[in-house]
PDB file of C-alpha atoms and ligand atoms in Angstrom:
ATOM      1  CA  UNK A 652       4.397  22.802 -64.879  1.00 95.00           C
ATOM      2  CA  UNK A 653       1.529  21.814 -66.991  1.00 97.00           C
ATOM      3  CA  UNK A 654       0.708  23.690 -69.699  1.00 98.00           C
ATOM      4  CA  UNK A 655      -2.705  24.403 -71.249  1.00 98.00           C
ATOM      5  CA  UNK A 656      -2.807  26.048 -74.786  1.00 98.00           C
ATOM      6  CA  UNK A 657      -6.423  27.563 -75.215  1.00 98.00           C
ATOM      7  CA  UNK A 658      -6.721  28.042 -79.306  1.00 98.00           C
ATOM      8  CA  UNK A 659      -9.658  29.876 -79.857  1.00 98.00           C
ATOM      9  CA  UNK A 660      -9.448  29.259 -83.835  1.00 98.00           C
ATOM     10  CA  UNK A 661     -11.116  31.728 -86.193  1.00 98.00           C
ATOM     11  CA  UNK A 662     -13.936  32.112 -82.914  1.00 98.00           C
ATOM     12  CA  UNK A 663     -14.646  35.559 -81.045  1.00 98.00           C
ATOM     13  CA  UNK A 664     -15.742  38.984 -81.910  1.00 98.00           C
ATOM     14  CA  UNK A 665     -14.310  41.728 -78.973  1.00 97.00           C
ATOM     15  CA  UNK A 666     -17.251  41.634 -77.337  1.00 98.00           C
ATOM     16  CA  UNK A 667     -17.170  37.216 -76.932  1.00 98.00           C
ATOM     17  CA  UNK A 668     -13.468  37.260 -75.799  1.00 98.00           C
ATOM     18  CA  UNK A 669     -14.371  40.977 -73.001  1.00 97.00           C
ATOM     19  CA  UNK A 670     -16.974  38.220 -71.713  1.00 98.00           C
ATOM     20  CA  UNK A 671     -14.486  35.692 -71.642  1.00 98.00           C
ATOM     21  CA  UNK A 672     -11.793  36.988 -69.364  1.00 97.00           C
ATOM     22  CA  UNK A 673     -14.170  38.739 -67.291  1.00 96.00           C
ATOM     23  CA  UNK A 674     -15.809  34.818 -67.102  1.00 97.00           C
ATOM     24  CA  UNK A 675     -12.768  33.432 -66.700  1.00 96.00           C
ATOM     25  CA  UNK A 676     -11.343  35.241 -64.078  1.00 95.00           C
ATOM     26  CA  UNK A 677     -14.314  34.960 -61.716  1.00 95.00           C
ATOM     27  CA  UNK A 678     -13.608  31.911 -61.787  1.00 95.00           C
ATOM     28  CA  UNK A 679     -10.002  31.900 -60.750  1.00 94.00           C
ATOM     29  CA  UNK A 680     -11.369  34.383 -58.113  1.00 94.00           C
ATOM     30  CA  UNK A 681     -14.236  32.284 -56.892  1.00 95.00           C
ATOM     31  CA  UNK A 682     -11.061  28.703 -56.367  1.00 94.00           C
ATOM     32  CA  UNK A 683      -8.430  30.257 -54.964  1.00 94.00           C
ATOM     33  CA  UNK A 684      -6.840  26.373 -55.074  1.00 95.00           C
ATOM     34  CA  UNK A 685      -6.713  27.389 -59.013  1.00 95.00           C
ATOM     35  CA  UNK A 686      -5.129  30.601 -58.676  1.00 94.00           C
ATOM     36  CA  UNK A 687      -2.439  29.234 -56.306  1.00 96.00           C
ATOM     37  CA  UNK A 688      -1.841  26.916 -58.942  1.00 96.00           C
ATOM     38  CA  UNK A 689      -0.650  29.516 -62.151  1.00 95.00           C
ATOM     39  CA  UNK A 690       0.453  32.319 -59.375  1.00 94.00           C
ATOM     40  CA  UNK A 691       2.815  29.566 -58.301  1.00 95.00           C
ATOM     41  CA  UNK A 692       3.308  28.775 -61.681  1.00 95.00           C
ATOM     42  CA  UNK A 693       2.535  24.348 -62.063  1.00 96.00           C
ATOM     43  CA  UNK A 694      -0.349  25.477 -64.275  1.00 97.00           C
ATOM     44  CA  UNK A 695       1.119  27.725 -66.845  1.00 97.00           C
ATOM     45  CA  UNK A 696      -1.899  29.116 -69.933  1.00 98.00           C
ATOM     46  CA  UNK A 697      -0.939  30.095 -73.142  1.00 98.00           C
ATOM     47  CA  UNK A 698      -4.382  32.161 -74.678  1.00 98.00           C
ATOM     48  CA  UNK A 699      -4.655  31.894 -78.514  1.00 98.00           C
ATOM     49  CA  UNK A 700      -6.724  34.063 -79.993  1.00 98.00           C
ATOM     50  CA  UNK A 701      -7.495  34.911 -83.547  1.00 98.00           C
ATOM     51  CA  UNK A 702      -5.386  37.923 -84.532  1.00 97.00           C
ATOM     52  CA  UNK A 703      -6.949  40.991 -84.042  1.00 97.00           C
ATOM     53  CA  UNK A 704      -7.662  40.518 -80.879  1.00 98.00           C
ATOM     54  CA  UNK A 705      -4.179  39.723 -79.007  1.00 98.00           C
ATOM     55  CA  UNK A 706      -3.651  43.348 -78.119  1.00 97.00           C
ATOM     56  CA  UNK A 707      -7.427  43.736 -76.854  1.00 97.00           C
ATOM     57  CA  UNK A 708      -7.121  40.645 -75.019  1.00 98.00           C
ATOM     58  CA  UNK A 709      -3.447  41.913 -73.440  1.00 96.00           C
ATOM     59  CA  UNK A 710      -4.346  44.820 -71.112  1.00 93.00           C
ATOM     60  CA  UNK A 711      -7.180  42.506 -70.265  1.00 94.00           C
ATOM     61  CA  UNK A 712      -5.268  39.451 -69.090  1.00 95.00           C
ATOM     62  CA  UNK A 713      -2.355  42.254 -68.074  1.00 90.00           C
ATOM     63  CA  UNK A 714      -3.974  41.942 -64.266  1.00 85.00           C
ATOM     64  CA  UNK A 715      -4.927  37.741 -64.264  1.00 90.00           C
ATOM     65  CA  UNK A 716      -1.820  34.598 -63.085  1.00 89.00           C
ATOM     66  CA  UNK A 717       0.299  33.011 -65.808  1.00 93.00           C
ATOM     67  CA  UNK A 718      -1.879  33.687 -68.367  1.00 96.00           C
ATOM     68  CA  UNK A 719       0.057  34.927 -71.762  1.00 97.00           C
ATOM     69  CA  UNK A 720      -0.664  35.380 -74.872  1.00 98.00           C
ATOM     70  CA  UNK A 721       0.086  33.176 -78.229  1.00 98.00           C
ATOM     71  CA  UNK A 722      -0.775  33.863 -81.950  1.00 98.00           C
ATOM     72  CA  UNK A 723      -2.381  31.340 -83.594  1.00 98.00           C
ATOM     73  CA  UNK A 724      -0.179  31.270 -86.810  1.00 98.00           C
ATOM     74  CA  UNK A 725       2.497  33.285 -88.183  1.00 98.00           C
ATOM     75  CA  UNK A 726       3.389  34.355 -91.757  1.00 98.00           C
ATOM     76  CA  UNK A 727       6.018  32.300 -93.401  1.00 98.00           C
ATOM     77  CA  UNK A 728       6.887  35.523 -95.074  1.00 98.00           C
ATOM     78  CA  UNK A 729       9.632  38.423 -92.932  1.00 97.00           C
ATOM     79  CA  UNK A 730       9.195  41.911 -92.579  1.00 97.00           C
ATOM     80  CA  UNK A 731       7.983  43.336 -95.935  1.00 97.00           C
ATOM     81  CA  UNK A 732       5.762  44.313 -99.145  1.00 98.00           C
ATOM     82  CA  UNK A 733       3.317  41.440 -97.932  1.00 97.00           C
ATOM     83  CA  UNK A 734      -0.479  42.501 -98.030  1.00 97.00           C
ATOM     84  CA  UNK A 735      -2.353  40.915 -95.123  1.00 96.00           C
ATOM     85  CA  UNK A 736       0.108  38.552 -93.793  1.00 96.00           C
ATOM     86  CA  UNK A 737       0.847  38.489 -90.306  1.00 97.00           C
ATOM     87  CA  UNK A 738       4.485  38.562 -89.939  1.00 98.00           C
ATOM     88  CA  UNK A 739       5.932  38.047 -86.672  1.00 98.00           C
ATOM     89  CA  UNK A 740       8.104  41.177 -85.986  1.00 98.00           C
ATOM     90  CA  UNK A 741       4.259  42.598 -86.205  1.00 97.00           C
ATOM     91  CA  UNK A 742       3.707  39.953 -82.568  1.00 97.00           C
ATOM     92  CA  UNK A 743       6.383  40.714 -81.128  1.00 97.00           C
ATOM     93  CA  UNK A 744       6.082  42.156 -77.621  1.00 96.00           C
ATOM     94  CA  UNK A 745       2.572  41.460 -77.656  1.00 97.00           C
ATOM     95  CA  UNK A 746       2.947  37.181 -77.828  1.00 98.00           C
ATOM     96  CA  UNK A 747       5.279  34.919 -75.733  1.00 98.00           C
ATOM     97  CA  UNK A 748       4.444  31.770 -78.251  1.00 98.00           C
ATOM     98  CA  UNK A 749       3.264  31.228 -81.559  1.00 98.00           C
ATOM     99  CA  UNK A 750       1.790  28.173 -83.292  1.00 98.00           C
ATOM    100  CA  UNK A 751       2.870  26.668 -85.757  1.00 98.00           C
ATOM    101  CA  UNK A 752       2.263  24.136 -89.067  1.00 96.00           C
ATOM    102  CA  UNK A 753      -1.817  23.541 -87.536  1.00 97.00           C
ATOM    103  CA  UNK A 754      -2.798  20.856 -88.612  1.00 95.00           C
ATOM    104  CA  UNK A 755      -6.128  22.758 -90.292  1.00 96.00           C
ATOM    105  CA  UNK A 756      -3.595  24.983 -92.431  1.00 96.00           C
ATOM    106  CA  UNK A 757      -1.902  22.184 -93.495  1.00 94.00           C
ATOM    107  CA  UNK A 758      -5.077  21.348 -94.485  1.00 94.00           C
ATOM    108  CA  UNK A 759      -7.606  23.713 -96.190  1.00 95.00           C
ATOM    109  CA  UNK A 760      -4.169  26.653 -96.873  1.00 94.00           C
ATOM    110  CA  UNK A 761      -1.661  24.104 -97.530  1.00 94.00           C
ATOM    111  CA  UNK A 762       0.871  24.732 -95.840  1.00 95.00           C
ATOM    112  CA  UNK A 763       4.123  22.208 -96.297  1.00 94.00           C
ATOM    113  CA  UNK A 764       7.034  21.944 -94.453  1.00 93.00           C
ATOM    114  CA  UNK A 765       9.151  24.493 -95.837  1.00 95.00           C
ATOM    115  CA  UNK A 766       6.781  26.671 -95.126  1.00 96.00           C
ATOM    116  CA  UNK A 767       6.535  25.033 -91.610  1.00 96.00           C
ATOM    117  CA  UNK A 768      10.469  25.647 -91.454  1.00 96.00           C
ATOM    118  CA  UNK A 769      10.522  29.462 -92.872  1.00 97.00           C
ATOM    119  CA  UNK A 770       7.861  30.206 -90.040  1.00 98.00           C
ATOM    120  CA  UNK A 771      10.054  28.213 -86.999  1.00 97.00           C
ATOM    121  CA  UNK A 772      13.207  30.740 -88.311  1.00 97.00           C
ATOM    122  CA  UNK A 773      10.895  34.186 -88.755  1.00 98.00           C
ATOM    123  CA  UNK A 774       9.237  32.763 -84.282  1.00 98.00           C
ATOM    124  CA  UNK A 775      12.786  32.324 -83.216  1.00 97.00           C
ATOM    125  CA  UNK A 776      14.309  36.047 -84.908  1.00 98.00           C
ATOM    126  CA  UNK A 777      11.688  37.515 -83.304  1.00 98.00           C
ATOM    127  CA  UNK A 778      12.030  36.284 -80.135  1.00 97.00           C
ATOM    128  CA  UNK A 779       7.981  34.135 -80.536  1.00 98.00           C
ATOM    129  CA  UNK A 780       8.133  30.570 -78.963  1.00 98.00           C
ATOM    130  CA  UNK A 781       7.509  28.489 -81.313  1.00 98.00           C
ATOM    131  CA  UNK A 782       4.592  25.196 -81.221  1.00 98.00           C
ATOM    132  CA  UNK A 783       4.674  23.746 -82.891  1.00 97.00           C
ATOM    133  CA  UNK A 784       1.714  21.215 -83.954  1.00 97.00           C
ATOM    134  CA  UNK A 785       2.724  17.144 -85.368  1.00 96.00           C
ATOM    135  CA  UNK A 786       0.492  15.234 -86.683  1.00 93.00           C
ATOM    136  CA  UNK A 787       3.673  12.172 -86.664  1.00 92.00           C
ATOM    137  CA  UNK A 788       7.205  11.496 -86.996  1.00 89.00           C
ATOM    138  CA  UNK A 789       6.825  12.640 -90.593  1.00 88.00           C
ATOM    139  CA  UNK A 790       6.626  16.465 -89.359  1.00 90.00           C
ATOM    140  CA  UNK A 791      10.345  16.275 -88.685  1.00 85.00           C
ATOM    141  CA  UNK A 792      10.643  20.484 -87.300  1.00 88.00           C
ATOM    142  CA  UNK A 793       9.689  19.537 -84.055  1.00 89.00           C
ATOM    143  CA  UNK A 794      13.643  19.437 -82.757  1.00 89.00           C
ATOM    144  CA  UNK A 795      13.578  22.924 -83.427  1.00 91.00           C
ATOM    145  CA  UNK A 796      10.438  23.139 -80.932  1.00 96.00           C
ATOM    146  CA  UNK A 797       9.801  25.297 -77.348  1.00 97.00           C
ATOM    147  CA  UNK A 798       6.177  23.027 -77.053  1.00 98.00           C
ATOM    148  CA  UNK A 799       5.772  20.038 -79.474  1.00 98.00           C
ATOM    149  CA  UNK A 800       2.147  19.176 -80.255  1.00 98.00           C
ATOM    150  CA  UNK A 801       0.961  16.213 -80.960  1.00 98.00           C
ATOM    151  CA  UNK A 802      -2.343  16.322 -83.016  1.00 97.00           C
ATOM    152  CA  UNK A 803      -3.525  13.285 -84.419  1.00 96.00           C
ATOM    153  CA  UNK A 804      -5.247  14.610 -87.466  1.00 95.00           C
ATOM    154  CA  UNK A 805      -7.898  12.369 -86.655  1.00 96.00           C
ATOM    155  CA  UNK A 806      -8.696  13.949 -83.437  1.00 97.00           C
ATOM    156  CA  UNK A 807      -8.327  17.556 -83.241  1.00 97.00           C
ATOM    157  CA  UNK A 808     -11.786  19.221 -83.875  1.00 95.00           C
ATOM    158  CA  UNK A 809     -13.969  15.428 -84.571  1.00 96.00           C
ATOM    159  CA  UNK A 810     -15.425  14.128 -81.161  1.00 96.00           C
ATOM    160  CA  UNK A 811     -13.278  11.641 -81.049  1.00 97.00           C
ATOM    161  CA  UNK A 812      -9.803  12.000 -78.726  1.00 98.00           C
ATOM    162  CA  UNK A 813      -6.936   9.405 -79.306  1.00 98.00           C
ATOM    163  CA  UNK A 814      -6.425   7.274 -76.539  1.00 98.00           C
ATOM    164  CA  UNK A 815      -3.171   7.461 -74.644  1.00 98.00           C
ATOM    165  CA  UNK A 816      -1.454   4.649 -75.212  1.00 98.00           C
ATOM    166  CA  UNK A 817      -1.063   6.159 -79.358  1.00 97.00           C
ATOM    167  CA  UNK A 818      -0.179   9.537 -77.268  1.00 98.00           C
ATOM    168  CA  UNK A 819       2.336   8.188 -75.105  1.00 98.00           C
ATOM    169  CA  UNK A 820       3.556   5.353 -77.929  1.00 97.00           C
ATOM    170  CA  UNK A 821       4.323   8.861 -80.663  1.00 97.00           C
ATOM    171  CA  UNK A 822       6.721  10.969 -77.608  1.00 97.00           C
ATOM    172  CA  UNK A 823       8.514   7.669 -77.385  1.00 97.00           C
ATOM    173  CA  UNK A 824       8.853   7.688 -80.764  1.00 96.00           C
ATOM    174  CA  UNK A 825       9.652  11.809 -80.893  1.00 95.00           C
ATOM    175  CA  UNK A 826      11.724  11.585 -78.550  1.00 94.00           C
ATOM    176  CA  UNK A 827      11.231  15.413 -78.045  1.00 95.00           C
ATOM    177  CA  UNK A 828      13.931  17.336 -76.032  1.00 95.00           C
ATOM    178  CA  UNK A 829      10.570  20.342 -75.656  1.00 97.00           C
ATOM    179  CA  UNK A 830       7.945  19.896 -73.404  1.00 98.00           C
ATOM    180  CA  UNK A 831       5.459  17.360 -75.487  1.00 98.00           C
ATOM    181  CA  UNK A 832       2.053  17.838 -75.647  1.00 98.00           C
ATOM    182  CA  UNK A 833      -1.377  16.222 -76.407  1.00 98.00           C
ATOM    183  CA  UNK A 834      -3.935  18.730 -78.598  1.00 98.00           C
ATOM    184  CA  UNK A 835      -7.548  17.149 -79.450  1.00 98.00           C
ATOM    185  CA  UNK A 836     -10.905  16.280 -78.749  1.00 98.00           C
ATOM    186  CA  UNK A 837      -9.605  17.977 -75.213  1.00 98.00           C
ATOM    187  CA  UNK A 838     -13.151  18.155 -72.577  1.00 97.00           C
ATOM    188  CA  UNK A 839     -13.704  17.612 -69.267  1.00 96.00           C
ATOM    189  CA  UNK A 840     -15.152  13.874 -69.763  1.00 96.00           C
ATOM    190  CA  UNK A 841     -11.007  12.909 -70.767  1.00 97.00           C
ATOM    191  CA  UNK A 842      -8.867  15.319 -69.691  1.00 98.00           C
ATOM    192  CA  UNK A 843      -7.990  13.418 -66.175  1.00 97.00           C
ATOM    193  CA  UNK A 844      -6.232  10.547 -68.248  1.00 96.00           C
ATOM    194  CA  UNK A 845      -3.798  13.473 -70.172  1.00 98.00           C
ATOM    195  CA  UNK A 846      -2.804  15.685 -67.439  1.00 96.00           C
ATOM    196  CA  UNK A 847      -2.751  13.604 -64.715  1.00 96.00           C
ATOM    197  CA  UNK A 848       0.096  11.678 -66.286  1.00 97.00           C
ATOM    198  CA  UNK A 849       3.158  12.846 -65.911  1.00 97.00           C
ATOM    199  CA  UNK A 850       4.304  12.140 -69.625  1.00 98.00           C
ATOM    200  CA  UNK A 851       2.392  14.849 -71.026  1.00 98.00           C
ATOM    201  CA  UNK A 852       3.234  17.952 -69.999  1.00 98.00           C
ATOM    202  CA  UNK A 853       0.567  19.748 -71.259  1.00 98.00           C
ATOM    203  CA  UNK A 854      -2.921  20.268 -73.172  1.00 98.00           C
ATOM    204  CA  UNK A 855      -3.884  21.899 -76.528  1.00 98.00           C
ATOM    205  CA  UNK A 856      -7.533  23.492 -76.270  1.00 98.00           C
ATOM    206  CA  UNK A 857      -9.540  24.060 -79.291  1.00 98.00           C
ATOM    207  CA  UNK A 858     -13.938  23.906 -78.933  1.00 98.00           C
ATOM    208  CA  UNK A 859     -13.956  23.102 -74.795  1.00 98.00           C
ATOM    209  CA  UNK A 860     -11.533  25.922 -74.575  1.00 98.00           C
ATOM    210  CA  UNK A 861     -14.538  28.363 -76.031  1.00 98.00           C
ATOM    211  CA  UNK A 862     -16.329  28.836 -72.973  1.00 98.00           C
ATOM    212  CA  UNK A 863     -14.563  29.864 -69.489  1.00 97.00           C
ATOM    213  CA  UNK A 864     -16.292  27.747 -67.378  1.00 97.00           C
ATOM    214  CA  UNK A 865     -15.766  24.267 -69.458  1.00 97.00           C
ATOM    215  CA  UNK A 866     -11.979  25.143 -70.305  1.00 97.00           C
ATOM    216  CA  UNK A 867     -11.756  26.438 -66.105  1.00 96.00           C
ATOM    217  CA  UNK A 868     -12.603  22.808 -65.887  1.00 95.00           C
ATOM    218  CA  UNK A 869      -9.966  21.307 -67.068  1.00 97.00           C
ATOM    219  CA  UNK A 870      -7.767  22.681 -64.665  1.00 95.00           C
ATOM    220  CA  UNK A 871      -8.943  21.825 -61.824  1.00 87.00           C
ATOM    221  CA  UNK A 872      -7.817  18.338 -63.479  1.00 81.00           C
ATOM    222  CA  UNK A 873      -4.247  19.343 -63.372  1.00 85.00           C
TER     223      UNK A 873
HETATM  224  P1  PGA B1399     -10.482  20.350 -80.468  1.00 64.00           P
HETATM  225  O1  PGA B1399      -8.586  21.355 -81.427  1.00 64.00           O
HETATM  226  O2  PGA B1399      -9.464  20.576 -79.209  1.00 64.00           O
HETATM  227  O3  PGA B1399     -11.962  21.345 -80.982  1.00 64.00           O
HETATM  228  O4  PGA B1399      -9.618  19.217 -80.748  1.00 64.00           O
HETATM  229  C1  PGA B1399      -7.691  20.754 -80.582  1.00 64.00           C
HETATM  230  C2  PGA B1399      -6.870  22.185 -81.634  1.00 64.00           C
HETATM  231  O5  PGA B1399      -7.152  22.367 -82.914  1.00 64.00           O
HETATM  232  O6  PGA B1399      -5.533  22.450 -81.467  1.00 64.00           O
END
């Protein structure tokens, strides 16, 4: 199975999300080979929208094959008086997965390894499978993850995807027990070298997931 995690980050409102699903659905109906791969489980999509759109998308996506929702993050705090925090319990039953430790959060929000450890613990407590983003072997929590996503900082959102040899070297260093994903400037021109490699179990896609046609094109190479 190849995973495709769409990370919308801080993009899209309600109307735009609805258009995305409608266009994506049309693509699936027009390309039965991809629909079959989804139905038979050769491809799995985990769509990670902003938190506020999760419930709405859940209803819209219900009819689509093998697409589930993920959160982009959960709070390091559990249930309690934490105004504004996206606590794990609040998305329990709505999402199957949550991204944890994305480099943008580590960078812009100063997220520490200790915070990430707490998030991993809370995700599991509320039955959310953690997709842990690691920048390299220094991010040690990967042993606890359901999916390990190698996302080198130099490649995330920069347009400079990491050469496949480097990605495979990091995989050998980590030797993760969980499926191993790559993320960082994946697009239709470079997707094949990653997804076509049997060492890579999937991708996290940011920019190229925002357009449903562009994202769908990536699936064609799986
Ligand atoms: P990008 O983002 O595809 O825009 O580089 C990937 C990610 O941040 O997960």
